[in-house]
mmCIF file of C-alpha atoms in Angstrom:
data_model
loop_
_atom_site.group_PDB
_atom_site.id
_atom_site.type_symbol
_atom_site.label_atom_id
_atom_site.label_comp_id
_atom_site.label_asym_id
_atom_site.label_seq_id
_atom_site.Cartn_x
_atom_site.Cartn_y
_atom_site.Cartn_z
ATOM 1 C CA MET Y 646 -0.062 -0.056 -0.183
ATOM 2 C CA GLU Y 647 1.041 3.332 -0.945
ATOM 3 C CA ILE Y 648 1.510 6.323 1.471
ATOM 4 C CA GLN Y 649 -0.395 9.359 0.857
ATOM 5 C CA LYS Y 650 1.938 12.611 1.025
ATOM 6 C CA LEU Y 651 -0.286 14.804 3.403
ATOM 7 C CA TYR Y 652 1.517 18.070 2.340
ATOM 8 C CA ASP Y 653 4.345 19.758 0.764
ATOM 9 C CA ILE Y 654 6.700 21.525 2.876
ATOM 10 C CA ASP Y 655 7.075 24.155 -0.052
ATOM 11 C CA ASP Y 656 3.269 24.944 -0.237
ATOM 12 C CA ILE Y 657 2.559 25.926 3.823
ATOM 13 C CA GLU Y 658 2.592 29.332 4.223
ATOM 14 C CA PHE Y 659 3.799 30.717 7.541
ATOM 15 C CA GLU Y 660 1.972 33.420 9.010
ATOM 16 C CA ASP Y 661 3.753 36.181 10.508
ATOM 17 C CA ILE Y 662 2.757 36.254 14.428
ATOM 18 C CA THR Y 663 2.302 39.242 16.925
ATOM 19 C CA ILE Y 664 4.335 39.149 20.305
ATOM 20 C CA ALA Y 665 4.676 42.182 23.046
ATOM 21 C CA LEU Y 666 7.945 43.515 24.510
ATOM 22 C CA VAL Y 667 7.707 43.992 28.170
ATOM 23 C CA ARG Y 668 10.163 46.698 29.493
ATOM 24 C CA LEU Y 669 10.662 46.824 33.167
ATOM 25 C CA VAL Y 670 11.490 50.384 34.953
ATOM 26 C CA LYS Y 671 14.050 48.706 37.298
ATOM 27 C CA ASN Y 672 15.130 45.612 37.452
ATOM 28 C CA ILE Y 673 13.377 42.824 39.862
ATOM 29 C CA PRO Y 674 13.572 39.163 40.439
ATOM 30 C CA ASN Y 675 10.976 37.224 38.347
ATOM 31 C CA HIS Y 676 9.202 36.315 41.535
ATOM 32 C CA GLU Y 677 8.551 39.774 42.738
ATOM 33 C CA PHE Y 678 6.922 40.716 39.440
ATOM 34 C CA PHE Y 679 4.627 37.805 38.597
ATOM 35 C CA PHE Y 680 3.470 38.396 42.208
ATOM 36 C CA LYS Y 681 2.894 41.702 41.580
ATOM 37 C CA VAL Y 682 1.219 40.864 38.214
ATOM 38 C CA ASN Y 683 -0.733 38.467 39.708
ATOM 39 C CA GLN Y 684 -2.050 40.638 42.414
ATOM 40 C CA ILE Y 685 -4.026 42.872 39.818
ATOM 41 C CA ASN Y 686 -4.919 40.355 37.597
ATOM 42 C CA GLU Y 687 -7.412 37.330 37.441
ATOM 43 C CA LEU Y 688 -4.835 35.577 35.438
ATOM 44 C CA LYS Y 689 -2.358 33.683 37.634
ATOM 45 C CA PHE Y 690 0.964 33.028 36.351
ATOM 46 C CA SER Y 691 3.255 30.732 37.498
ATOM 47 C CA ARG Y 692 6.518 28.845 36.420
ATOM 48 C CA ILE Y 693 6.717 26.361 33.844
ATOM 49 C CA ILE Y 694 9.345 24.291 32.018
ATOM 50 C CA ASP Y 695 12.329 26.785 30.695
ATOM 51 C CA LEU Y 696 12.801 27.356 27.286
ATOM 52 C CA ILE Y 697 16.232 25.848 26.494
ATOM 53 C CA ILE Y 698 18.142 26.649 23.306
ATOM 54 C CA HIS Y 699 21.494 24.117 22.613
ATOM 55 C CA GLY Y 700 24.103 26.504 21.484
ATOM 56 C CA ALA Y 701 27.248 24.758 20.179
ATOM 57 C CA TYR Y 702 29.259 25.553 23.767
ATOM 58 C CA TYR Y 703 26.262 26.388 25.939
ATOM 59 C CA ASP Y 704 23.006 25.183 26.712
ATOM 60 C CA TYR Y 705 20.802 28.468 27.736
ATOM 61 C CA TYR Y 706 17.862 28.143 29.709
ATOM 62 C CA PHE Y 707 14.879 31.051 30.000
ATOM 63 C CA PRO Y 708 12.053 31.031 32.414
ATOM 64 C CA ARG Y 709 8.733 31.030 31.245
ATOM 65 C CA PHE Y 710 6.181 32.006 32.904
ATOM 66 C CA GLU Y 711 2.298 31.005 31.600
ATOM 67 C CA ALA Y 712 -1.255 31.581 32.635
ATOM 68 C CA TYR Y 713 -4.925 30.502 30.959
ATOM 69 C CA HIS Y 714 -7.502 32.936 30.519
ATOM 70 C CA LYS Y 715 -10.877 31.672 32.233
ATOM 71 C CA TYR Y 716 -13.307 32.758 29.673
ATOM 72 C CA THR Y 717 -11.591 32.700 26.237
ATOM 73 C CA LYS Y 718 -9.258 29.449 26.977
ATOM 74 C CA THR Y 719 -6.504 32.044 25.804
ATOM 75 C CA CYS Y 720 -2.883 30.717 26.821
ATOM 76 C CA PHE Y 721 -0.412 33.669 27.979
ATOM 77 C CA THR Y 722 3.044 32.912 28.231
ATOM 78 C CA PHE Y 723 6.146 35.570 29.734
ATOM 79 C CA ILE Y 724 9.323 34.470 28.319
ATOM 80 C CA SER Y 725 12.817 35.776 29.769
ATOM 81 C CA ASN Y 726 14.594 37.834 27.068
ATOM 82 C CA LYS Y 727 18.000 37.069 29.148
ATOM 83 C CA SER Y 728 18.789 33.549 29.783
ATOM 84 C CA SER Y 729 19.132 33.347 33.514
ATOM 85 C CA ASP Y 730 21.105 29.809 33.377
ATOM 86 C CA SER Y 731 24.115 28.663 30.667
ATOM 87 C CA LYS Y 732 25.291 25.434 31.302
ATOM 88 C CA GLN Y 733 28.906 24.946 29.496
ATOM 89 C CA LYS Y 734 28.973 21.760 27.089
ATOM 90 C CA LYS Y 735 32.509 22.102 25.529
ATOM 91 C CA LEU Y 736 35.753 24.335 26.245
ATOM 92 C CA GLN Y 737 35.784 27.195 23.587
ATOM 93 C CA THR Y 738 38.782 26.539 22.009
ATOM 94 C CA GLU Y 739 38.277 29.551 19.662
ATOM 95 C CA LEU Y 740 39.337 33.244 20.421
ATOM 96 C CA PHE Y 741 36.894 35.117 18.681
ATOM 97 C CA SER Y 742 33.900 32.961 19.162
ATOM 98 C CA GLU Y 743 30.540 34.963 19.122
ATOM 99 C CA GLU Y 744 28.886 32.662 21.668
ATOM 100 C CA LYS Y 745 28.855 33.732 25.333
ATOM 101 C CA ASN Y 746 27.423 32.670 28.399
ATOM 102 C CA ILE Y 747 24.449 35.001 28.299
ATOM 103 C CA LYS Y 748 22.329 34.992 25.488
ATOM 104 C CA PHE Y 749 19.088 36.970 24.342
ATOM 105 C CA LEU Y 750 16.370 35.684 22.367
ATOM 106 C CA LEU Y 751 16.157 39.136 20.704
ATOM 107 C CA ASN Y 752 19.407 40.664 20.244
ATOM 108 C CA ASN Y 753 18.615 43.927 18.813
ATOM 109 C CA GLN Y 754 16.331 44.279 21.977
ATOM 110 C CA ALA Y 755 18.585 43.693 24.805
ATOM 111 C CA ASP Y 756 16.383 46.233 27.032
ATOM 112 C CA VAL Y 757 13.680 43.940 26.857
ATOM 113 C CA GLN Y 758 12.839 41.650 30.128
ATOM 114 C CA TYR Y 759 10.364 39.838 28.800
ATOM 115 C CA ILE Y 760 8.629 38.663 25.481
ATOM 116 C CA LEU Y 761 4.745 37.652 25.592
ATOM 117 C CA HIS Y 762 3.354 35.545 23.539
ATOM 118 C CA SER Y 763 -0.492 34.436 23.056
ATOM 119 C CA SER Y 764 -1.734 31.394 21.912
ATOM 120 C CA GLU Y 765 -4.498 33.571 19.656
ATOM 121 C CA GLN Y 766 -4.046 34.227 15.845
ATOM 122 C CA PHE Y 767 -4.618 37.687 16.552
ATOM 123 C CA PRO Y 768 -3.408 38.378 20.155
ATOM 124 C CA ASP Y 769 -5.034 41.249 22.939
ATOM 125 C CA PHE Y 770 -2.288 41.612 25.194
ATOM 126 C CA SER Y 771 -4.607 44.367 26.955
ATOM 127 C CA VAL Y 772 -6.560 41.636 28.686
ATOM 128 C CA ILE Y 773 -3.570 41.648 31.193
ATOM 129 C CA LEU Y 774 -2.988 44.124 33.439
ATOM 130 C CA LEU Y 775 0.765 45.124 34.220
ATOM 131 C CA PRO Y 776 2.018 47.218 37.679
ATOM 132 C CA GLU Y 777 2.110 51.220 35.655
ATOM 133 C CA ASN Y 778 5.120 52.217 38.289
ATOM 134 C CA LEU Y 779 7.253 48.371 37.316
ATOM 135 C CA VAL Y 780 6.451 48.252 33.618
ATOM 136 C CA PHE Y 781 6.849 50.726 30.529
ATOM 137 C CA PRO Y 782 3.851 50.652 28.095
ATOM 138 C CA ILE Y 783 4.147 47.399 26.086
ATOM 139 C CA GLN Y 784 5.426 46.947 22.563
ATOM 140 C CA ASP Y 785 4.023 45.062 19.892
ATOM 141 C CA TYR Y 786 6.371 43.101 17.756
ATOM 142 C CA THR Y 787 5.671 41.292 14.601
ATOM 143 C CA LEU Y 788 7.926 37.986 13.936
ATOM 144 C CA SER Y 789 8.570 36.500 10.707
ATOM 145 C CA SER Y 790 8.536 33.016 9.574
ATOM 146 C CA ASP Y 791 12.249 33.219 8.936
ATOM 147 C CA GLU Y 792 13.095 34.678 12.293
ATOM 148 C CA GLU Y 793 14.945 32.028 14.773
ATOM 149 C CA LEU Y 794 12.478 33.324 17.777
ATOM 150 C CA TYR Y 795 9.507 32.211 15.594
ATOM 151 C CA GLN Y 796 10.646 28.730 15.084
ATOM 152 C CA ILE Y 797 11.550 28.205 19.105
ATOM 153 C CA ILE Y 798 7.863 29.732 19.399
ATOM 154 C CA GLN Y 799 6.274 27.402 17.479
ATOM 155 C CA TYR Y 800 8.066 24.376 18.785
ATOM 156 C CA TYR Y 801 7.045 25.269 22.315
ATOM 157 C CA GLU Y 802 3.665 25.856 21.540
#
């Protein structure tokens, strides 16, 4: 019996996804930030398994926090833009290696503390109240399918 080809990779159209960039006014620990977020929201964010990126010399760990909206059944995920931990896999022998022990998911946005992602195709991040005195206004950011972060979010979704 012959196996049918269900889809052709070349025929699949990838859609852009919208994320939100969250910048904090001052550096505070994750647990303190989410304690304050959980106080003012019906959504209760909790820590889930870290997002892991495997580099040539290091494995990078990015904290993730997730909550579900009761009525819309939408999942919201905060991902730390900066790795919280890295485990060295092998010794660097190259003098000018670009891989460091700290990694950012968005290299061009190092001032961003969290990336907010939603399971909705057209997310509404305004349902999440953020402490006004701790957070600058969030900024929408569009990821195209050819960006590494897009692929990572799709993998972990």
